[in-house]
Short mmCIF file of C-alpha atoms in Angstrom, two decimals:
data_model
loop_
_atom_site.label_atom_id
_atom_site.label_comp_id
_atom_site.label_asym_id
_atom_site.label_seq_id
_atom_site.Cartn_x
_atom_site.Cartn_y
_atom_site.Cartn_z
CA MET A 1 -32.50 7.70 -21.39
CA ALA A 2 -33.25 11.37 -21.86
CA GLY A 3 -33.68 13.51 -18.81
CA LEU A 4 -31.26 11.66 -16.52
CA ALA A 5 -29.51 14.07 -14.19
CA PRO A 6 -25.74 14.62 -14.32
CA GLY A 7 -24.05 12.15 -11.99
CA TYR A 8 -26.64 9.42 -12.57
CA ARG A 9 -24.85 6.06 -12.53
CA PHE A 10 -25.62 3.12 -14.82
CA THR A 11 -23.34 0.70 -12.96
CA GLU A 12 -21.87 0.12 -9.50
CA HIS A 13 -18.31 0.05 -10.82
CA LEU A 14 -17.36 3.29 -12.53
CA ILE A 15 -14.31 3.36 -14.82
CA GLN A 16 -12.20 6.46 -15.31
CA LEU A 17 -9.69 7.05 -18.09
CA GLY A 18 -8.14 10.47 -17.99
CA ASP A 19 -10.97 12.97 -17.45
CA ILE A 20 -13.75 10.65 -18.68
CA ILE A 21 -15.82 8.68 -16.17
CA PHE A 22 -17.61 5.77 -17.84
CA GLY A 23 -20.82 4.49 -16.28
CA GLN A 24 -22.57 7.77 -15.56
CA VAL A 25 -24.02 10.97 -17.03
CA ASP A 26 -21.64 13.94 -17.20
CA GLU A 27 -22.44 17.63 -16.71
CA ALA A 28 -23.20 18.08 -20.42
CA GLY A 29 -25.84 15.36 -20.26
CA VAL A 30 -23.67 12.84 -22.14
CA HIS A 31 -24.20 9.18 -21.20
CA TRP A 32 -20.87 7.32 -21.10
CA HIS A 33 -21.38 3.54 -21.26
CA CYS A 34 -18.47 1.06 -21.00
CA GLU A 35 -19.73 -2.39 -21.93
CA LYS A 36 -16.38 -4.19 -21.66
CA ALA A 37 -13.01 -3.64 -19.95
CA GLU A 38 -11.25 -6.63 -21.44
CA GLY A 39 -7.87 -7.33 -19.84
CA TRP A 40 -8.68 -5.87 -16.42
CA GLU A 41 -9.05 -9.42 -15.07
CA GLY A 42 -5.40 -10.28 -15.71
CA PRO A 43 -2.32 -10.01 -17.96
CA GLU A 44 -0.65 -12.75 -19.96
CA THR A 45 2.10 -14.87 -18.35
CA ARG A 46 5.64 -15.36 -19.70
CA MET A 47 7.11 -18.83 -19.11
CA ASP A 48 9.14 -21.36 -21.07
CA LEU A 49 8.80 -25.13 -20.82
CA ALA A 50 11.60 -27.53 -21.73
CA GLN A 51 10.42 -31.07 -22.38
CA ARG A 52 11.93 -33.71 -20.09
CA GLU A 53 14.02 -36.26 -21.95
CA ALA A 54 12.69 -39.82 -21.63
CA ASP A 55 10.24 -38.73 -18.96
CA HIS A 56 6.78 -37.27 -18.55
CA GLY A 57 6.23 -33.54 -18.34
CA ALA A 58 8.52 -30.55 -18.72
CA TRP A 59 10.94 -28.34 -16.81
CA PRO A 60 9.39 -24.89 -16.18
CA SER A 61 11.30 -21.63 -16.28
CA PRO A 62 10.46 -18.85 -13.81
CA ALA A 63 7.08 -17.30 -14.62
CA TYR A 64 6.53 -13.55 -14.98
CA LEU A 65 3.58 -11.35 -15.78
CA SER A 66 3.57 -9.56 -19.13
CA GLU A 67 2.31 -6.03 -19.65
CA ARG A 68 -1.43 -5.63 -19.11
CA VAL A 69 -3.35 -4.87 -22.31
CA ILE A 70 -6.84 -3.46 -21.83
CA THR A 71 -9.58 -2.75 -24.34
CA LEU A 72 -12.39 -0.42 -23.28
CA SER A 73 -15.46 -0.59 -25.50
CA GLY A 74 -18.99 0.74 -25.38
CA LYS A 75 -21.31 3.49 -26.56
CA VAL A 76 -21.78 7.18 -25.89
CA PHE A 77 -25.20 8.89 -26.08
CA ALA A 78 -25.20 12.68 -26.34
CA PRO A 79 -28.17 15.08 -26.09
CA THR A 80 -27.05 17.16 -29.10
CA ARG A 81 -24.77 16.92 -32.11
CA THR A 82 -22.45 19.50 -30.56
CA ALA A 83 -22.15 17.47 -27.37
CA CYS A 84 -21.50 14.38 -29.48
CA ASP A 85 -18.68 16.11 -31.35
CA GLU A 86 -17.13 17.11 -28.04
CA ALA A 87 -17.44 13.55 -26.73
CA PHE A 88 -15.73 12.29 -29.90
CA GLU A 89 -12.71 14.51 -29.25
CA ARG A 90 -12.59 13.59 -25.56
CA LEU A 91 -12.46 9.89 -26.41
CA LEU A 92 -9.49 10.42 -28.70
CA ALA A 93 -7.69 12.49 -26.07
CA ALA A 94 -8.41 10.11 -23.18
CA ALA A 95 -6.33 7.33 -24.75
CA ALA A 96 -3.20 9.47 -24.52
CA LEU A 97 0.34 8.74 -25.68
CA THR A 98 1.62 9.74 -22.24
CA ASP A 99 1.09 8.12 -18.84
CA THR A 100 -2.61 8.21 -17.95
CA VAL A 101 -4.42 6.79 -14.93
CA LEU A 102 -7.05 4.14 -15.60
CA ALA A 103 -9.13 3.59 -12.45
CA VAL A 104 -11.90 1.11 -11.71
CA TYR A 105 -14.04 1.98 -8.70
CA GLU A 106 -14.66 -1.49 -7.29
CA THR A 107 -15.25 -2.21 -3.58
CA ILE A 108 -11.54 -1.45 -3.22
CA PRO A 109 -10.82 1.09 -5.99
CA LYS A 110 -7.76 0.23 -8.07
CA GLN A 111 -5.72 1.91 -10.76
CA LEU A 112 -3.19 1.33 -13.52
CA VAL A 113 -0.95 3.74 -15.42
CA VAL A 114 -1.55 3.21 -19.14
CA ARG A 115 -0.69 4.59 -22.56
CA ARG A 116 -2.41 4.32 -25.92
CA SER A 117 -1.21 1.16 -27.67
CA GLY A 118 -3.45 1.00 -30.73
CA LYS A 119 -5.57 3.11 -33.03
CA PRO A 120 -8.68 4.46 -31.26
CA LEU A 121 -11.79 3.16 -33.02
CA VAL A 122 -14.62 5.68 -32.70
CA GLN A 123 -17.60 5.33 -35.03
CA ARG A 124 -20.57 7.67 -35.39
CA LEU A 125 -23.72 5.54 -35.36
CA THR A 126 -26.00 8.59 -35.55
CA GLY A 127 -25.59 12.31 -35.04
CA THR A 128 -25.73 11.84 -31.28
CA VAL A 129 -24.49 8.26 -30.72
CA LEU A 130 -20.90 7.00 -30.80
CA GLU A 131 -19.47 3.50 -30.57
CA TYR A 132 -15.86 3.22 -29.38
CA SER A 133 -13.02 0.79 -28.70
CA LEU A 134 -9.88 2.09 -26.98
CA LEU A 135 -6.72 -0.01 -26.65
CA VAL A 136 -4.33 0.93 -23.83
CA THR A 137 -1.42 -0.88 -22.17
CA ALA A 138 0.01 -0.76 -18.66
CA ALA A 139 3.75 -1.55 -18.72
CA ASP A 140 3.47 -2.38 -15.00
CA PRO A 141 0.75 -5.06 -14.82
CA ARG A 142 -0.03 -4.58 -11.13
CA ARG A 143 -3.37 -3.05 -10.17
CA TYR A 144 -2.68 -0.57 -7.37
CA ALA A 145 -4.84 0.91 -4.64
CA LEU A 146 -5.89 4.47 -5.43
CA GLU A 147 -4.78 5.54 -1.98
CA GLU A 148 -1.03 5.90 -1.63
CA GLN A 149 0.36 5.11 1.82
CA SER A 150 3.44 6.71 3.32
CA GLY A 151 5.50 6.87 6.47
CA THR A 152 8.39 8.99 7.74
CA THR A 153 10.98 8.39 10.43
CA PRO A 154 14.12 10.09 11.73
CA LEU A 155 17.22 8.17 12.76
CA PRO A 156 16.76 6.13 15.96
CA SER A 157 17.47 8.00 19.18
CA THR A 158 16.91 7.93 22.92
CA THR A 159 16.24 11.04 24.97
CA GLY A 160 15.53 11.61 28.65
CA GLY A 161 16.26 8.90 31.23
CA LEU A 162 17.99 9.36 34.56
CA VAL A 163 19.27 12.80 35.48
CA PHE A 164 22.11 12.92 38.02
CA PRO A 165 22.31 13.47 40.89
CA VAL A 166 19.45 11.03 41.49
CA THR A 167 16.68 11.91 43.96
CA PHE A 168 14.50 9.04 45.12
CA PRO A 169 11.90 7.90 44.26
CA VAL A 170 13.43 7.54 40.79
CA SER A 171 11.39 8.47 37.70
CA PHE A 172 12.41 6.95 34.36
CA SER A 173 11.37 9.17 31.46
CA ALA A 174 13.49 7.94 28.56
CA VAL A 175 11.86 8.27 25.14
CA THR A 176 13.08 6.05 22.30
CA VAL A 177 12.50 6.75 18.61
CA ALA A 178 12.82 3.46 16.75
CA GLY A 179 13.76 4.83 13.33
CA GLU A 180 11.29 2.46 11.65
CA ILE A 181 8.44 2.60 9.11
CA ARG A 182 5.81 -0.14 9.04
CA ALA A 183 4.70 -0.76 5.44
CA GLU A 184 1.63 -2.97 4.99
CA ASN A 185 0.45 -4.40 1.67
CA THR A 186 -3.18 -5.56 1.90
CA GLY A 187 -3.28 -6.71 -1.73
CA THR A 188 -2.66 -10.08 -3.37
CA PHE A 189 0.62 -9.27 -5.14
CA GLU A 190 3.96 -7.85 -4.05
CA THR A 191 4.47 -4.09 -4.26
CA ARG A 192 7.67 -2.07 -4.55
CA PRO A 193 8.08 1.09 -2.49
CA VAL A 194 9.83 4.35 -3.23
CA LEU A 195 12.25 5.41 -0.48
CA ALA A 196 13.43 8.99 0.00
CA VAL A 197 16.36 9.90 2.28
CA SER A 198 16.61 13.56 3.28
CA GLY A 199 19.88 15.01 4.60
CA PRO A 200 21.93 15.90 6.41
CA VAL A 201 23.07 12.31 6.91
CA VAL A 202 26.34 10.41 6.47
CA ALA A 203 26.33 7.06 4.62
CA PRO A 204 22.67 6.19 5.33
CA THR A 205 21.52 2.57 5.34
CA VAL A 206 17.97 1.26 4.99
CA PHE A 207 17.12 -2.21 6.27
CA ALA A 208 13.96 -4.06 5.15
CA GLN A 209 12.90 -6.57 7.80
CA TYR A 210 10.37 -9.25 6.80
CA ASP A 211 7.93 -11.26 8.90
CA ASP A 212 10.10 -14.38 8.61
CA GLY A 213 13.16 -12.57 9.96
CA THR A 214 14.82 -12.04 6.58
CA VAL A 215 16.59 -8.68 6.22
CA GLN A 216 17.58 -6.85 3.04
CA ARG A 217 19.96 -3.90 3.09
CA LEU A 218 20.37 -0.79 0.95
CA ALA A 219 23.60 1.05 1.82
CA PHE A 220 24.53 4.45 0.35
CA SER A 221 28.24 5.22 0.66
CA GLN A 222 28.10 9.02 0.32
CA ALA A 223 26.97 11.86 2.58
CA LEU A 224 23.88 13.98 1.96
CA ALA A 225 23.98 17.67 2.87
CA ALA A 226 21.12 19.63 4.39
CA GLY A 227 18.46 20.07 1.71
CA ASP A 228 19.61 17.05 -0.30
CA GLN A 229 17.13 14.29 -1.08
CA LEU A 230 18.02 10.85 -2.41
CA VAL A 231 15.12 8.95 -4.03
CA ILE A 232 15.46 5.16 -4.31
CA ASP A 233 12.88 3.55 -6.61
CA THR A 234 12.90 -0.18 -5.84
CA ASP A 235 10.88 -0.98 -8.98
CA ALA A 236 12.89 1.07 -11.48
CA HIS A 237 16.15 0.24 -9.62
CA SER A 238 17.08 3.91 -9.81
CA VAL A 239 18.83 6.17 -7.31
CA ILE A 240 18.34 9.89 -8.01
CA LEU A 241 19.81 12.81 -6.07
CA ASN A 242 17.83 16.07 -5.99
CA GLY A 243 15.62 15.04 -8.91
CA ASN A 244 18.23 14.92 -11.68
CA ALA A 245 21.53 13.21 -10.82
CA SER A 246 21.94 9.42 -10.84
CA ARG A 247 23.80 8.02 -7.82
CA ARG A 248 23.15 4.34 -8.52
CA ARG A 249 26.86 3.47 -8.38
CA PHE A 250 27.04 4.57 -4.74
CA LEU A 251 24.20 2.31 -3.57
CA SER A 252 25.00 -1.23 -2.47
CA VAL A 253 22.20 -3.79 -2.88
CA PRO A 254 23.84 -7.00 -1.59
CA SER A 255 20.69 -9.07 -1.15
CA GLY A 256 18.38 -7.66 -3.82
CA TRP A 257 15.85 -4.84 -4.00
CA PRO A 258 13.22 -4.94 -1.26
CA SER A 259 9.50 -5.28 -1.88
CA VAL A 260 6.44 -5.73 0.32
CA PRO A 261 4.91 -9.19 -0.26
CA ALA A 262 1.17 -9.75 -0.60
CA ARG A 263 -0.78 -9.45 2.65
CA SER A 264 2.41 -8.77 4.59
CA VAL A 265 4.20 -6.10 6.57
CA VAL A 266 7.79 -4.98 6.02
CA ARG A 267 9.58 -2.76 8.52
CA PHE A 268 11.97 -0.27 6.95
CA GLN A 269 14.68 0.77 9.42
CA PHE A 270 16.80 3.91 9.00
CA ARG A 271 20.42 3.86 10.22
CA SER A 272 23.63 5.90 10.09
CA ASP A 273 26.85 5.78 12.11
CA THR A 274 26.53 9.54 12.64
CA TYR A 275 23.33 10.79 14.29
CA ASN A 276 21.60 13.91 13.01
CA PRO A 277 18.10 14.79 14.25
CA ASN A 278 17.17 16.38 10.90
CA ALA A 279 17.84 13.29 8.77
CA LEU A 280 14.63 11.62 7.56
CA LEU A 281 13.54 8.49 5.73
CA THR A 282 10.21 8.54 3.88
CA ALA A 283 8.60 5.46 2.30
CA ARG A 284 5.71 5.58 -0.17
CA TRP A 285 3.82 2.55 -1.46
CA ARG A 286 0.44 1.27 -2.64
CA SER A 287 -1.16 -2.10 -1.99
CA ALA A 288 -1.09 -4.17 -5.18
CA TRP A 289 -3.22 -6.84 -6.84
CA ILE A 290 -2.42 -9.20 -9.72
#
């Protein structure tokens, strides 16, 4: 394998953990091979079964996905002992104790956010060859698209229209802003957006309208001043003002937290009883796969 140029790929599907890209030759001439990514195919499922009395079968509880546990294993071939030592340290650092992106560059590249969840096993086979096994865990089991999508809308408004006195022939030039964001999830599992409301706005409300006509509502009872931003994380169920102050108690969630179902579109509508042209709603989301 000597003499392969940096960037040479051993596989179609590269894997990246932190700053290491497995499946190719790096700039130092180190060959990073990942032979297995066990756990990428799916997490465990949590479900209880209660046996039916005097009958066949069982009563199932709701089923949920557990955290996703992934083991990356393979070998590293370095051109020199010094490069091998550096690769050794990079392997230990890649499986970090803090949130780290694990990406697999499939036809549709996907990513997880993982942390180290076991002792890194790195063995020196020779002075220039390492064998490794890294155990990491994603608390959120969804595999997300690398590309984050977003949309922004002001409050709905209508401008233009007829101007009196009217001179015929009449020209209608009204322009309507719908106050709506179209969020599409092209994946196979529901995804949960992050919504940000920027002031000034009085008692903003966000409606999530689904393809079947169902509507969910998030209503904030307070006013936001100019420069304020309220971030609503529909996965964490958190409501944070200006990055540090919880305002969860002021948000009404009467019909549950909205999500974007698999292969569906949800329209997020921005409303307030008091119009202000500078008020904005921003939605951010990623398509998700099981």
